[in-house]
C-alpha positions as a Markdown table, in Angstrom:
| # | Residue | x | y | z |
|---|---|---|---|---|
| 1 | Gln | 45.9 | 80.3 | -3.8 |
| 2 | Leu | 42.6 | 79.0 | -2.6 |
| 3 | Gln | 39.4 | 80.9 | -2.6 |
| 4 | Ala | 36.8 | 80.7 | 0.2 |
| 5 | Ser | 33.1 | 81.5 | -0.3 |
| 6 | Gly | 29.8 | 81.0 | 1.3 |
| 7 | Gly | 30.0 | 83.4 | 4.2 |
| 8 | Gly | 27.3 | 85.7 | 5.3 |
| 9 | Leu | 25.2 | 87.0 | 8.2 |
| 10 | Val | 23.6 | 84.4 | 10.3 |
| 11 | Arg | 21.7 | 84.5 | 13.6 |
| 12 | Pro | 23.1 | 82.8 | 16.7 |
| 13 | Gly | 22.4 | 79.1 | 16.5 |
| 14 | Gly | 22.3 | 79.1 | 12.7 |
| 15 | Ser | 24.4 | 77.3 | 10.2 |
| 16 | Leu | 26.5 | 78.0 | 7.2 |
| 17 | Arg | 28.4 | 76.0 | 4.7 |
| 18 | Leu | 31.6 | 77.4 | 3.3 |
| 19 | Ser | 33.3 | 76.3 | 0.2 |
| 20 | Cys | 37.0 | 76.3 | -0.7 |
| 21 | Glu | 38.1 | 75.9 | -4.3 |
| 22 | Ala | 41.4 | 76.1 | -6.2 |
| 23 | Ser | 42.3 | 77.2 | -9.6 |
| 24 | Gly | 45.2 | 75.4 | -11.1 |
| 25 | Ser | 45.8 | 73.1 | -8.1 |
| 26 | Asp | 44.5 | 69.6 | -7.5 |
| 27 | Leu | 43.3 | 69.5 | -3.9 |
| 28 | Arg | 43.3 | 65.7 | -3.9 |
| 29 | Phe | 47.0 | 65.7 | -3.1 |
| 30 | Glu | 46.8 | 68.3 | -0.3 |
| 31 | Ser | 45.8 | 68.3 | 3.3 |
| 32 | Ile | 43.5 | 71.3 | 3.6 |
| 33 | Ala | 42.7 | 73.5 | 6.6 |
| 34 | Trp | 40.2 | 76.1 | 7.3 |
| 35 | Tyr | 41.4 | 79.1 | 9.3 |
| 36 | Arg | 39.7 | 82.2 | 10.7 |
| 37 | Gln | 40.7 | 85.6 | 11.9 |
| 38 | Ala | 38.6 | 87.8 | 14.0 |
| 39 | Pro | 39.4 | 91.5 | 14.3 |
| 40 | Gly | 42.3 | 92.1 | 16.7 |
| 41 | Lys | 43.1 | 88.4 | 17.0 |
| 42 | Glu | 45.6 | 86.1 | 15.4 |
| 43 | Arg | 44.6 | 83.6 | 12.7 |
| 44 | Glu | 43.6 | 80.3 | 14.1 |
| 45 | Trp | 42.8 | 76.9 | 12.5 |
| 46 | Val | 39.3 | 75.5 | 12.9 |
| 47 | Ala | 39.4 | 72.3 | 10.8 |
| 48 | Val | 41.7 | 70.2 | 8.8 |
| 49 | Val | 41.2 | 67.2 | 6.5 |
| 50 | Ser | 44.0 | 65.0 | 5.3 |
| 51 | Thr | 44.4 | 63.5 | 1.8 |
| 52 | Leu | 42.9 | 60.3 | 3.2 |
| 53 | Gly | 39.9 | 62.2 | 4.7 |
| 54 | Val | 41.1 | 62.1 | 8.3 |
| 55 | Thr | 39.8 | 65.2 | 10.1 |
| 56 | Ala | 40.7 | 67.2 | 13.2 |
| 57 | Tyr | 39.2 | 70.2 | 15.0 |
| 58 | Pro | 40.2 | 72.4 | 18.0 |
| 59 | Asp | 38.0 | 72.1 | 21.0 |
| 60 | Ser | 36.4 | 75.5 | 20.3 |
| 61 | Val | 34.5 | 74.1 | 17.3 |
| 62 | Lys | 34.6 | 70.3 | 17.9 |
| 63 | Gly | 31.1 | 68.9 | 17.5 |
| 64 | Arg | 29.8 | 72.0 | 15.7 |
| 65 | Phe | 32.0 | 72.2 | 12.6 |
| 66 | Ser | 32.5 | 69.5 | 10.0 |
| 67 | Ile | 35.0 | 69.6 | 7.2 |
| 68 | Ser | 34.7 | 67.4 | 4.1 |
| 69 | Arg | 36.2 | 67.2 | 0.7 |
| 70 | Asp | 34.8 | 66.5 | -2.8 |
| 71 | Asn | 37.7 | 65.4 | -4.9 |
| 72 | Ala | 35.5 | 65.2 | -8.0 |
| 73 | Glu | 34.6 | 68.9 | -7.7 |
| 74 | Asn | 38.1 | 69.8 | -6.4 |
| 75 | Arg | 36.5 | 71.5 | -3.4 |
| 76 | Val | 36.7 | 71.4 | 0.4 |
| 77 | Tyr | 33.7 | 72.3 | 2.5 |
| 78 | Leu | 33.2 | 73.5 | 6.0 |
| 79 | Leu | 29.8 | 73.0 | 7.5 |
| 80 | Met | 29.3 | 75.2 | 10.6 |
| 81 | Asn | 26.4 | 74.5 | 13.0 |
| 82 | Ser | 25.3 | 76.2 | 16.2 |
| 83 | Leu | 27.1 | 79.3 | 15.4 |
| 84 | Gly | 27.7 | 81.9 | 18.0 |
| 85 | Pro | 29.1 | 85.5 | 18.1 |
| 86 | Asp | 32.6 | 84.1 | 18.8 |
| 87 | Asp | 32.5 | 82.5 | 15.4 |
| 88 | Thr | 32.4 | 85.9 | 13.7 |
| 89 | Ala | 35.6 | 86.2 | 11.6 |
| 90 | Val | 36.9 | 86.1 | 8.1 |
| 91 | Tyr | 37.4 | 82.5 | 7.1 |
| 92 | Tyr | 40.2 | 81.3 | 4.9 |
| 93 | Cys | 41.3 | 78.0 | 3.5 |
| 94 | Asn | 44.9 | 76.9 | 2.7 |
| 95 | Ala | 46.8 | 73.7 | 2.1 |
| 96 | Val | 48.8 | 72.5 | 5.1 |
| 97 | Ser | 52.5 | 72.5 | 5.2 |
| 98 | Tyr | 53.1 | 70.9 | 8.6 |
| 99 | Tyr | 51.8 | 70.6 | 12.1 |
| 100 | Ser | 53.7 | 71.8 | 15.2 |
| 101 | Asp | 52.7 | 72.8 | 18.7 |
| 102 | Gly | 49.0 | 72.6 | 18.1 |
| 103 | Phe | 49.0 | 74.6 | 14.9 |
| 104 | Tyr | 48.6 | 73.5 | 11.3 |
| 105 | Tyr | 51.0 | 75.8 | 9.3 |
| 106 | Pro | 49.8 | 76.9 | 5.9 |
| 107 | Lys | 51.6 | 75.9 | 2.8 |
| 108 | Trp | 51.0 | 78.9 | 0.7 |
| 109 | Thr | 52.0 | 82.3 | 1.9 |
| 110 | Leu | 49.5 | 84.0 | -0.5 |
| 111 | Trp | 46.1 | 83.9 | 1.0 |
| 112 | Gly | 42.8 | 84.3 | -0.8 |
| 113 | Gln | 40.4 | 87.0 | 0.1 |
| 114 | Gly | 38.5 | 84.9 | 2.6 |
| 115 | Thr | 34.8 | 85.0 | 3.3 |
| 116 | Gln | 33.2 | 87.0 | 6.1 |
| 117 | Val | 31.1 | 85.2 | 8.6 |
| 118 | Thr | 29.1 | 87.4 | 10.9 |
| 119 | Val | 26.9 | 85.9 | 13.7 |
| 120 | Ser | 24.5 | 88.4 | 15.1 |
| 121 | Ser | 20.9 | 88.8 | 16.0 |
């Protein structure tokens, strides 16, 4: 189970950096993805980083979000810039099991609490 933190209330155009950490797991050996779920919507992936540091983003966040990993700290970060109201959601992180049909399927069925990101003026 991974724990996400760093969310909060931010104005449109603002930035936030989220952090993902694990207890009892070495993230160096996992591809890690960030997901988000807005009220009434399905969970979607917003960033993924492989064990080699290769990253991918959906078009909705490409150029605004940046995922990175710090293996020494056993953390994965998500830097979010130019935030807009559509980015309001609970953000989660999880290891990646596999990729299919445009979706990175999570490895662990037990999700952490997530961190709320609210973009509002």
